[in-house]
């Protein structure tokens, strides 16, 4: 399956990023048919202390939380508690009286009434919601009002109410725009189950899979293994627009000893989890092998199909995304490769993947029976083309 000599190129590639001060650290883990075939790490989880980045390092996985939340929601769908066409307003009343910006709107008051987004639209980023780092009127308003779902911003219920107070960027179903929709889904899980999102994750996903180190707050027993996070930007890492690179390519943006992730108050289903690379492998392997008892295999196949009417690029996005838009569709909680050539990146049709703002990334290859994970801690994830480079390295090593 793999040429071991070609696999060693991955270590050289990673070391080049570390030596060039583009990443402070990195790790890659590859499993084939459930058996580990490659692991390598290099660099430092904290540059100030020169502590080595090791396999048990705890990292912020940001939007790699989204597939976990999506599985949680689909577990409830499997139990017949609701269907995906259910309006979110049935669970969160603040979304009952919705308005969307009219095309070419120049201000937030230029709106028309619209339906509340459905659960399916929230899961697939076609709801009309946005992100504070996206361009446009709604993204700018979210930034001004700090509707960001960060771990120190109160409760999930409060932040969902704030998100509902803004108009939608477009009428639900009209376009694709990367959004806080799966954060809202996290709140739906709480409302339906009567549990906090973390309580539900622990009971229904983490404990069954043996994921002991993935939580919304860094476990106290793991705090000495928590990584620092860096940015190459001068003005801050959370931006997808025009950004200025600073003189220091590894400027500290969130330390390991004073981070809001040490004691999170807001459990963000769209981006709040921290964990280890081995813990996340347990989750990706459960998806690759058909659910591992946490969800049905037919449900997983449904989730990993393209749920858009074409590729993401066909739906007029103006937002940031964690993946290419051409040649890519979107399923429930992750991207799906429709055409590797259109995506301009080696892969197989049906590859299911997503990444996080701190440049973490995973993909499941159902054709080659692979789970591949890349962990580092650099914001934003658009800083370097590491993800496409890694896919090329892995495919180049296949026999």
Coordinates of C-alpha atoms in Angstrom, one line a residue:
X1 CA 0.0 0.0 0.0
X2 CA 2.8 2.4 0.8
X3 CA 6.4 2.9 -0.3
X4 CA 8.2 3.4 3.0
X5 CA 11.0 5.4 1.4
X6 CA 8.4 7.9 0.0
X7 CA 6.7 8.1 3.4
X8 CA 9.9 9.5 4.8
X9 CA 9.4 12.6 2.6
X10 CA 6.6 13.6 5.1
X11 CA 9.1 14.0 7.9
X12 CA 11.4 16.1 5.7
X13 CA 8.4 18.2 4.6
X14 CA 7.3 18.8 8.2
X15 CA 10.8 19.6 9.4
X16 CA 11.1 22.2 6.6
X17 CA 8.0 24.0 7.9
X18 CA 9.5 23.9 11.5
X19 CA 13.0 25.0 10.4
X20 CA 11.5 27.8 8.3
X21 CA 9.5 29.1 11.3
X22 CA 6.2 28.6 9.6
X23 CA 5.0 26.0 12.1
X24 CA 6.3 25.8 15.6
X25 CA 5.4 22.1 15.6
X26 CA 3.5 19.4 13.6
X27 CA 2.5 15.8 13.7
X28 CA 1.1 13.4 11.1
X29 CA -0.7 10.1 11.8
X30 CA -1.8 7.7 9.0
X31 CA -3.8 4.5 9.6
X32 CA -4.6 2.0 6.9
X33 CA -7.5 -0.4 7.5
X34 CA -7.2 0.5 11.2
X35 CA -3.5 -0.2 11.5
X36 CA -1.0 2.6 12.0
X37 CA 1.4 2.8 9.1
X38 CA 3.0 6.2 9.8
X39 CA 3.5 8.7 12.6
X40 CA 6.0 11.5 12.9
X41 CA 6.2 14.7 15.0
X42 CA 8.7 17.5 15.3
X43 CA 9.1 21.0 16.8
X44 CA 8.0 22.5 20.1
X45 CA 4.5 22.7 21.6
X46 CA 5.7 25.9 23.4
X47 CA 8.6 27.9 22.0
X48 CA 9.2 29.9 25.2
X49 CA 9.8 26.7 27.2
X50 CA 11.2 24.7 24.3
X51 CA 9.0 21.8 25.3
X52 CA 8.9 19.2 22.6
X53 CA 5.7 18.6 20.6
X54 CA 4.9 15.0 21.3
X55 CA 2.2 12.5 20.5
X56 CA 0.2 13.2 23.7
X57 CA 0.1 17.0 23.2
X58 CA -3.3 18.5 23.6
X59 CA -4.3 20.9 20.8
X60 CA -7.1 23.2 19.8
X61 CA -9.0 21.4 17.0
X62 CA -11.4 24.3 16.3
X63 CA -13.7 23.4 13.4
X64 CA -12.8 19.7 13.5
X65 CA -15.4 19.9 16.3
X66 CA -18.1 20.2 13.6
X67 CA -18.1 16.6 12.5
X68 CA -18.5 15.5 16.1
X69 CA -21.5 17.8 16.6
X70 CA -22.9 16.6 13.3
X71 CA -22.7 13.0 14.5
X72 CA -24.4 14.0 17.7
X73 CA -27.3 15.5 15.9
X74 CA -27.6 12.6 13.5
X75 CA -27.8 10.2 16.5
X76 CA -30.9 12.0 17.6
X77 CA -32.3 11.9 14.0
X78 CA -31.7 8.1 14.1
X79 CA -33.9 7.9 17.2
X80 CA -36.8 9.5 15.4
X81 CA -36.9 12.6 17.5
X82 CA -37.1 14.9 14.5
X83 CA -36.1 15.1 10.9
X84 CA -33.6 17.3 9.0
X85 CA -36.3 19.5 7.5
X86 CA -37.4 20.7 10.9
X87 CA -37.0 24.4 11.3
X88 CA -34.5 25.4 14.0
X89 CA -37.2 27.7 15.5
X90 CA -38.9 24.6 16.9
X91 CA -36.0 24.3 19.3
X92 CA -34.7 27.8 19.6
X93 CA -37.7 30.3 19.5
X94 CA -35.4 33.3 18.8
X95 CA -35.2 32.1 15.2
X96 CA -39.0 32.3 14.7
X97 CA -39.2 35.7 13.0
X98 CA -36.4 35.7 10.5
X99 CA -35.4 38.2 7.9
X100 CA -32.7 38.0 5.2
X101 CA -30.8 40.7 3.5
X102 CA -32.2 41.5 0.0
X103 CA -29.7 41.0 -2.9
X104 CA -27.2 43.9 -3.1
X105 CA -28.2 45.2 0.3
X106 CA -26.1 48.1 1.5
X107 CA -27.3 48.1 5.1
X108 CA -28.6 45.7 7.7
X109 CA -32.1 47.1 7.5
X110 CA -32.6 46.2 3.9
X111 CA -34.2 42.8 4.5
X112 CA -37.2 40.7 3.5
X113 CA -39.1 38.1 5.7
X114 CA -37.9 34.5 5.2
X115 CA -38.3 31.1 6.7
X116 CA -36.3 29.9 9.6
X117 CA -33.4 27.8 8.6
X118 CA -33.9 24.0 8.8
X119 CA -31.5 21.7 10.6
X120 CA -30.2 20.4 7.3
X121 CA -29.4 23.9 6.1
X122 CA -27.5 24.6 9.4
X123 CA -25.5 21.4 9.0
X124 CA -24.6 22.1 5.3
X125 CA -23.8 25.9 5.6
X126 CA -26.8 26.9 3.4
X127 CA -28.7 28.5 6.3
X128 CA -27.9 32.2 5.6
X129 CA -25.9 32.5 8.8
X130 CA -22.3 33.6 8.6
X131 CA -19.0 34.0 10.6
X132 CA -17.5 37.1 12.1
X133 CA -14.4 36.7 9.9
X134 CA -16.5 36.5 6.7
X135 CA -16.8 39.5 4.3
X136 CA -20.2 41.2 4.0
X137 CA -22.7 43.1 6.2
X138 CA -23.6 40.2 8.4
X139 CA -20.0 39.1 9.0
X140 CA -19.0 42.7 9.9
X141 CA -22.0 43.0 12.3
X142 CA -21.0 39.8 14.0
X143 CA -17.5 41.1 14.5
X144 CA -18.7 44.4 15.9
X145 CA -21.1 42.6 18.3
X146 CA -18.6 39.9 19.1
X147 CA -20.8 37.0 18.0
X148 CA -17.9 34.6 17.8
X149 CA -18.7 31.6 20.0
X150 CA -15.3 31.8 21.7
X151 CA -14.8 29.7 24.9
X152 CA -14.8 32.7 27.2
X153 CA -18.0 34.3 25.8
X154 CA -20.7 33.2 28.3
X155 CA -23.0 30.4 27.4
X156 CA -24.0 28.7 24.2
X157 CA -27.6 29.6 24.7
X158 CA -26.8 33.3 25.1
X159 CA -24.6 33.4 22.0
X160 CA -27.2 31.6 19.9
X161 CA -29.7 34.3 20.9
X162 CA -27.3 37.0 19.8
X163 CA -26.8 35.2 16.4
X164 CA -30.6 35.1 15.9
X165 CA -30.9 38.9 16.5
X166 CA -29.1 39.6 13.2
X167 CA -30.7 39.2 9.7
X168 CA -29.5 36.3 7.6
X169 CA -26.9 37.0 4.9
X170 CA -29.3 35.4 2.3
X171 CA -32.6 33.5 2.3
X172 CA -32.0 29.9 3.5
X173 CA -31.1 27.5 0.7
X174 CA -30.0 30.1 -1.8
X175 CA -26.2 30.0 -1.3
X176 CA -23.4 28.3 0.6
X177 CA -21.5 30.3 3.2
X178 CA -19.3 28.9 6.0
X179 CA -21.1 29.8 9.2
X180 CA -21.9 29.3 12.9
X181 CA -24.7 26.9 11.8
X182 CA -23.2 23.9 13.6
X183 CA -22.8 26.0 16.8
X184 CA -26.6 26.4 16.6
X185 CA -26.9 22.7 16.0
X186 CA -24.9 22.2 19.3
X187 CA -27.6 24.1 21.1
X188 CA -30.3 22.0 19.5
X189 CA -28.6 18.9 20.9
X190 CA -28.7 20.6 24.4
X191 CA -32.4 21.6 24.1
X192 CA -33.5 18.1 22.9
X193 CA -31.5 16.1 25.4
X194 CA -31.6 18.4 28.4
X195 CA -27.8 18.0 28.8
X196 CA -24.8 20.3 28.1
X197 CA -23.2 19.6 24.8
X198 CA -20.1 18.2 26.6
X199 CA -22.2 15.9 28.8
X200 CA -23.9 14.5 25.7
X201 CA -20.6 14.1 23.8
X202 CA -19.0 12.2 26.8
X203 CA -21.9 9.9 27.2
X204 CA -22.8 9.2 23.6
X205 CA -19.5 9.6 21.7
X206 CA -16.3 10.0 23.8
X207 CA -16.8 7.3 26.4
X208 CA -17.9 4.7 23.8
X209 CA -14.9 5.4 21.6
X210 CA -12.4 5.7 24.5
X211 CA -11.7 9.4 23.8
X212 CA -10.6 10.4 27.3
X213 CA -8.7 13.6 26.4
X214 CA -11.1 15.4 24.1
X215 CA -13.2 18.0 25.9
X216 CA -14.2 21.7 25.7
X217 CA -11.8 22.6 28.5
X218 CA -8.3 21.2 28.8
X219 CA -8.5 18.4 31.4
X220 CA -6.5 19.3 34.5
X221 CA -4.5 16.2 34.2
X222 CA -3.5 17.2 30.7
X223 CA -2.7 20.9 31.3
X224 CA 1.0 20.4 31.2
X225 CA 0.7 18.9 27.7
X226 CA -1.4 21.8 26.3
X227 CA 0.2 23.5 23.3
X228 CA 0.6 27.2 22.7
X229 CA -0.9 28.7 19.5
X230 CA 0.8 31.1 17.1
X231 CA 0.1 33.4 14.1
X232 CA 2.3 34.9 11.3
X233 CA 0.0 37.9 11.1
X234 CA 0.7 41.3 12.6
X235 CA -2.9 42.2 13.6
X236 CA -4.2 38.9 14.9
X237 CA -4.9 35.5 13.5
X238 CA -8.7 35.5 13.1
X239 CA -9.0 37.0 9.6
X240 CA -9.6 35.7 6.1
X241 CA -9.4 39.0 4.3
X242 CA -6.4 41.1 3.5
X243 CA -3.8 40.5 6.2
X244 CA -0.4 41.9 7.1
X245 CA 2.3 39.4 7.9
X246 CA 4.4 40.5 10.8
X247 CA 8.2 40.3 11.2
X248 CA 7.7 37.4 13.6
X249 CA 6.2 34.4 11.7
X250 CA 5.5 32.7 15.0
X251 CA 3.9 35.3 17.2
X252 CA 2.2 33.9 20.3
X253 CA -1.6 34.4 20.0
X254 CA -2.9 32.0 22.8
X255 CA -0.6 30.7 25.4
X256 CA -0.7 27.3 27.1
X257 CA -0.9 28.7 30.6
X258 CA -3.5 31.5 30.3
X259 CA -5.8 30.3 27.6
X260 CA -9.6 30.5 27.7
X261 CA -9.6 26.8 26.7
X262 CA -8.3 26.0 30.2
X263 CA -11.8 26.7 31.6
X264 CA -14.3 27.2 28.8
X265 CA -17.7 28.6 29.6
X266 CA -19.1 28.4 26.1
X267 CA -19.2 24.9 24.6
X268 CA -18.9 25.6 20.9
X269 CA -20.2 22.8 18.7
X270 CA -18.6 24.6 15.7
X271 CA -15.1 25.0 17.1
X272 CA -14.6 24.5 20.8
X273 CA -12.9 21.1 21.4
X274 CA -9.4 20.4 22.4
X275 CA -7.8 17.0 22.2
X276 CA -4.9 14.7 21.1
X277 CA -4.2 13.3 17.7
X278 CA -4.7 9.7 18.9
X279 CA -8.1 10.6 20.4
X280 CA -9.3 12.1 17.1
X281 CA -8.1 9.1 15.2
X282 CA -10.6 7.0 17.3
X283 CA -13.3 9.3 16.0
X284 CA -12.2 9.3 12.3
X285 CA -11.8 5.5 12.5
X286 CA -15.4 5.2 13.8
X287 CA -16.5 7.2 10.7
X288 CA -14.4 5.1 8.3
X289 CA -15.5 1.7 9.6
X290 CA -19.3 2.4 9.8
X291 CA -20.0 4.0 13.2
X292 CA -18.4 1.7 15.8
X293 CA -21.7 1.4 17.5
X294 CA -22.2 5.1 18.1
X295 CA -24.2 5.6 14.9
X296 CA -25.5 3.4 12.1
X297 CA -23.4 2.7 9.0
X298 CA -26.2 3.7 6.7
X299 CA -26.5 7.0 8.5
X300 CA -22.8 7.6 8.0
X301 CA -23.0 6.9 4.3
X302 CA -25.8 9.4 4.1
X303 CA -23.7 12.0 6.0
X304 CA -20.7 11.5 3.8
X305 CA -22.6 12.1 0.5
X306 CA -22.7 15.4 -1.2
X307 CA -25.8 17.3 0.1
X308 CA -25.5 20.3 -2.2
X309 CA -27.0 20.6 -5.7
X310 CA -23.5 20.7 -7.2
X311 CA -20.0 21.6 -5.9
X312 CA -19.5 24.3 -3.3
X313 CA -18.3 26.7 -6.0
X314 CA -21.7 26.4 -7.8
X315 CA -23.5 28.0 -4.9
X316 CA -21.8 31.4 -5.1
X317 CA -19.9 31.5 -1.8
X318 CA -18.0 34.7 -0.8
X319 CA -16.9 33.3 2.5
X320 CA -13.8 31.6 3.9
X321 CA -13.8 27.8 3.9
X322 CA -11.5 25.2 5.3
X323 CA -11.3 23.4 2.0
X324 CA -11.2 24.2 -1.8
X325 CA -14.6 25.0 -3.3
X326 CA -14.1 23.7 -6.8
X327 CA -14.4 19.9 -7.2
X328 CA -15.8 19.7 -3.6
X329 CA -19.2 19.1 -2.3
X330 CA -20.4 19.3 1.3
X331 CA -22.0 16.5 3.3
X332 CA -23.2 16.7 6.9
X333 CA -20.3 18.1 8.9
X334 CA -17.6 17.8 6.3
X335 CA -16.4 18.3 2.7
X336 CA -16.7 15.5 0.1
X337 CA -14.4 15.2 -3.0
X338 CA -16.4 15.1 -6.2
X339 CA -13.6 15.5 -8.7
X340 CA -9.9 15.5 -7.5
X341 CA -8.9 17.2 -10.8
X342 CA -11.3 20.1 -10.3
X343 CA -10.0 20.4 -6.7
X344 CA -6.4 20.4 -8.0
X345 CA -5.3 18.0 -5.3
X346 CA -4.7 14.3 -5.4
X347 CA -7.4 12.2 -3.8
X348 CA -10.3 9.9 -4.4
X349 CA -13.9 10.6 -5.1
X350 CA -15.7 10.4 -1.8
X351 CA -12.8 11.5 0.4
X352 CA -14.5 13.1 3.5
X353 CA -12.6 15.8 5.4
X354 CA -12.5 19.0 7.4
X355 CA -10.0 21.2 9.2
X356 CA -9.7 23.7 12.0
X357 CA -8.7 27.3 12.2
X358 CA -5.4 26.4 13.9
X359 CA -4.4 24.5 10.7
X360 CA -5.3 21.0 11.9
X361 CA -6.8 18.7 9.3
X362 CA -8.1 15.2 8.7
X363 CA -9.4 13.2 5.9
X364 CA -11.0 9.7 5.5
X365 CA -10.3 8.0 2.2
X366 CA -13.0 5.2 1.7
X367 CA -11.3 3.9 -1.5
X368 CA -7.9 3.4 0.1
X369 CA -9.3 2.7 3.6
X370 CA -7.2 5.5 5.2
X371 CA -7.5 7.9 8.1
X372 CA -5.0 10.7 7.9
X373 CA -4.6 13.4 10.6
X374 CA -2.4 16.5 10.7
X375 CA -2.0 18.5 13.9
X376 CA -0.3 21.8 14.5
X377 CA -1.3 25.2 16.1
X378 CA -1.1 28.1 13.7
X379 CA -3.9 30.6 13.0
X380 CA -5.2 31.2 10.4
X381 CA -5.4 27.9 8.5
X382 CA -5.1 29.7 5.2
X383 CA -1.5 30.9 6.0
X384 CA 0.2 28.1 4.1
X385 CA -0.9 25.3 1.6
X386 CA 0.0 22.5 4.0
X387 CA -3.2 20.5 3.6
X388 CA -2.9 20.1 -0.2
X389 CA 0.8 19.4 0.1
X390 CA 0.2 16.7 2.7
X391 CA -2.4 15.0 0.5
X392 CA 0.1 15.0 -2.4
X393 CA 2.8 13.5 -0.2
X394 CA 0.5 10.7 1.0
X395 CA -0.8 9.9 -2.4
X396 CA 2.8 10.0 -3.8
X397 CA 3.7 7.3 -1.3
X398 CA 0.9 5.0 -2.3
X399 CA 1.7 1.9 -4.3

